Tab-separated table of C-alpha atoms in Angstrom:
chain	number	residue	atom	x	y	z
A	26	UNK	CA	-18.747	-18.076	-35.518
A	27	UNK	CA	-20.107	-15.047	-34.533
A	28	UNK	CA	-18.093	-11.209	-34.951
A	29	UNK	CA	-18.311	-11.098	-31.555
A	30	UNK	CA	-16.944	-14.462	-30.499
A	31	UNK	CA	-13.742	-14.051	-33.517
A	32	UNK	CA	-12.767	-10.718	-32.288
A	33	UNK	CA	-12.409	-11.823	-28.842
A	34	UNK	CA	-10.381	-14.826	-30.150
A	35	UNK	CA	-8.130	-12.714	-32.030
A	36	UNK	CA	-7.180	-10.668	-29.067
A	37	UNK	CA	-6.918	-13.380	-26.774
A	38	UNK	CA	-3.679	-14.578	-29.117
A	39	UNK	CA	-2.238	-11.121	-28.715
A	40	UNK	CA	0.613	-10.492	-26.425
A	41	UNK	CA	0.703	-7.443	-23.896
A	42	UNK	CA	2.897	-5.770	-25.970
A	43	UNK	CA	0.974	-5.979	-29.050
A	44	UNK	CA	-2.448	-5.216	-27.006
A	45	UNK	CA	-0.921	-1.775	-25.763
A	46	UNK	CA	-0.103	-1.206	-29.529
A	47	UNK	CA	-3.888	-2.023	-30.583
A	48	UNK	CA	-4.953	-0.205	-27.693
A	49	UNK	CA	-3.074	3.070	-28.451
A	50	UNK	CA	-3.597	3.124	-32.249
A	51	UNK	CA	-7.317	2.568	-32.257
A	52	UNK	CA	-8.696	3.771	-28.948
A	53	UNK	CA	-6.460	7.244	-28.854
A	54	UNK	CA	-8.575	10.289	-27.636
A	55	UNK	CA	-11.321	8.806	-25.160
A	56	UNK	CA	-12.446	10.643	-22.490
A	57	UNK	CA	-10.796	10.724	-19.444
A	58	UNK	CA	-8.205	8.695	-20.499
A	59	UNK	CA	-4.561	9.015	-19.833
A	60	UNK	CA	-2.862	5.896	-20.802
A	61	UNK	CA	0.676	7.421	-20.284
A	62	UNK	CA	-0.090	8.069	-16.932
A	63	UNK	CA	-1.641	4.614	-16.505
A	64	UNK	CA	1.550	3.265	-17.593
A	65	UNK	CA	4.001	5.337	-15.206
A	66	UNK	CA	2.149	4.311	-12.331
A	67	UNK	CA	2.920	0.595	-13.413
A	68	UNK	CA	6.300	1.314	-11.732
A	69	UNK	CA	4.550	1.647	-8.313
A	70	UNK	CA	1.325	-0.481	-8.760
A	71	UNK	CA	2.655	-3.204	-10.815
A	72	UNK	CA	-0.630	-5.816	-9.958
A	73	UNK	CA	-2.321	-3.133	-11.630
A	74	UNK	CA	-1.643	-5.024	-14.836
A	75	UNK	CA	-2.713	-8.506	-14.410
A	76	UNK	CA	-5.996	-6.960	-12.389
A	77	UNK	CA	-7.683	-4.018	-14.591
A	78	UNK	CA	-5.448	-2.785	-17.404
A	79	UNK	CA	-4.877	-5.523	-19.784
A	80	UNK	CA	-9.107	-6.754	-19.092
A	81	UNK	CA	-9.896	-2.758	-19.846
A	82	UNK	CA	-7.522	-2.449	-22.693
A	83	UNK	CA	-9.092	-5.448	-24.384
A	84	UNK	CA	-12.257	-4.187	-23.783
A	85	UNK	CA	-12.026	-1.141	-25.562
A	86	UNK	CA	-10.093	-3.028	-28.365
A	87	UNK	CA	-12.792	-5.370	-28.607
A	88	UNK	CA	-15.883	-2.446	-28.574
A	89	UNK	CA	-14.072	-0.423	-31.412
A	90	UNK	CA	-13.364	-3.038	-33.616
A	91	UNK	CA	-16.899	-4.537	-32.889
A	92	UNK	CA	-17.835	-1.008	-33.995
A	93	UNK	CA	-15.600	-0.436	-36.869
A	94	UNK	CA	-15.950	-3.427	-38.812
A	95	UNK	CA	-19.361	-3.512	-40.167
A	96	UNK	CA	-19.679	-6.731	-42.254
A	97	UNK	CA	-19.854	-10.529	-40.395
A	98	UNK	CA	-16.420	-12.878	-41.157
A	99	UNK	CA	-16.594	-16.520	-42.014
A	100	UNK	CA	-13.676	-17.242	-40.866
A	101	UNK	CA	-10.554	-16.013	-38.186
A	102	UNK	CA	-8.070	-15.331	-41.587
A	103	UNK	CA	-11.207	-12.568	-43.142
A	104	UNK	CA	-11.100	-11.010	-39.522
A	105	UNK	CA	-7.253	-10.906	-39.321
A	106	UNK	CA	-6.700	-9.673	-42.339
A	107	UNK	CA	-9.160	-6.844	-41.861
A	108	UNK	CA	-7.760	-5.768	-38.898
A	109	UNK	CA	-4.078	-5.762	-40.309
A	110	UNK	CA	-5.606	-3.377	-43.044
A	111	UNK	CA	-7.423	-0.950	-40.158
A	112	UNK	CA	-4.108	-1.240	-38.752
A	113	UNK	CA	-1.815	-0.355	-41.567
A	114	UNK	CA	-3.639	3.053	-41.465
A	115	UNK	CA	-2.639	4.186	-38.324
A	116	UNK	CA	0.082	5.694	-37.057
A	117	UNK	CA	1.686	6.539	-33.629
A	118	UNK	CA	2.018	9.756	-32.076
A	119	UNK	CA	4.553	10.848	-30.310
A	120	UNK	CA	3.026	10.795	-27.191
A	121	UNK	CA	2.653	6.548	-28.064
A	122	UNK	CA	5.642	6.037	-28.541
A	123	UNK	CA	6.751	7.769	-25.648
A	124	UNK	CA	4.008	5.348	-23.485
A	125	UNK	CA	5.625	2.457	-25.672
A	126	UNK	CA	8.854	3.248	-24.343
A	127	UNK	CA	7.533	3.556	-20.506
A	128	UNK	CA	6.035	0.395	-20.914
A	129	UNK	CA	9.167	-1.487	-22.808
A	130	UNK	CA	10.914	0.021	-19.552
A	131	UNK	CA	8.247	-0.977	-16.889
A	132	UNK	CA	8.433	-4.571	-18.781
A	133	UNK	CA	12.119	-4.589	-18.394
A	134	UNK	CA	12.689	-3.428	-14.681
A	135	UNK	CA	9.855	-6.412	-13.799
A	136	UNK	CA	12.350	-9.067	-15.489
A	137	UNK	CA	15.430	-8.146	-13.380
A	138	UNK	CA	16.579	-10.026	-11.121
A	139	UNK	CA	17.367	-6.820	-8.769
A	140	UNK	CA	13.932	-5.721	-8.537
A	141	UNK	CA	11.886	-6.505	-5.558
A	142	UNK	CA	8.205	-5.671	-5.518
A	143	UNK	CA	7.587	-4.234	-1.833
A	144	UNK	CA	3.439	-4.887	-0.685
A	145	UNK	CA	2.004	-2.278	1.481
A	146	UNK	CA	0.895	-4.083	4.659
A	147	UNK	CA	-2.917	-4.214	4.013
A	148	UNK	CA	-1.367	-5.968	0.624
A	149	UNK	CA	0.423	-8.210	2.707
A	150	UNK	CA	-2.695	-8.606	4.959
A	151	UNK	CA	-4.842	-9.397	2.183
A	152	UNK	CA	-2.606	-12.005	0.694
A	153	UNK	CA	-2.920	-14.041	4.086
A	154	UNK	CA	-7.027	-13.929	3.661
A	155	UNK	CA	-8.222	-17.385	3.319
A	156	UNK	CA	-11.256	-17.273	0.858
């Protein structure tokens, strides 16, 4: 199996929280990129999840460690294993952890059972198209 093909099956197993973690520990400091802010606005564009940030997040997960690691794997376990080390080298910054905790409370608020996601009405017009 190609590099390619075992990175993307690694991150495919990933949860969203664990994602976010790759994400911020080895994609911190691109360019026009404020993933704190991305995260706050979670709280009032919640679809913004399921329809750009988790495809984008994997993206960049998946172009740095393409980058990164150099040599080819023969197997998933080589390619886990190597990016457990890559990982065990990083370390948070404040400023992750504080997105961490936005997005631990983001998670949260969408499992209550008070919280009631309210659609704009071209939302709610576009959820009545018929494609």
């Amino acid at each position: 199996m190609k590099k390619r093909e075992l990175i993307k099956q690694h991150l495919s197993l990933l949860n969203i929280n664990e994602l976010l973690r790759y994400r911020l520990l080895l994609c911190s400091g691109e360019q026009n990129e404020d993933l704190e802010l991305d995260i706050s606005d979670l709280f009032k564009y919640p679809a913004r999840l399921e329809t750009s940030y988790v495809d984008n997040w994997q993206k960049d997960v998946l172009k740095f460690l393409f980058r990164y690691l150099e040599e080819e794997f023969e197997s998933p376990r080589q390619l886990d294993e190597k990016i457990a080390d890559v990982l065990s080298k990083k370390m948070f910054s404040e400023k992750d952890n504080r997105t961490l905790n936005i997005f631990e409370s983001f998670l949260a608020s969408m499992q209550s059972s008070n919280v009631v996601m309210i659609h704009s009405s071209l939302h709610r017009k576009l959820d009545k198209l018929n494609f």
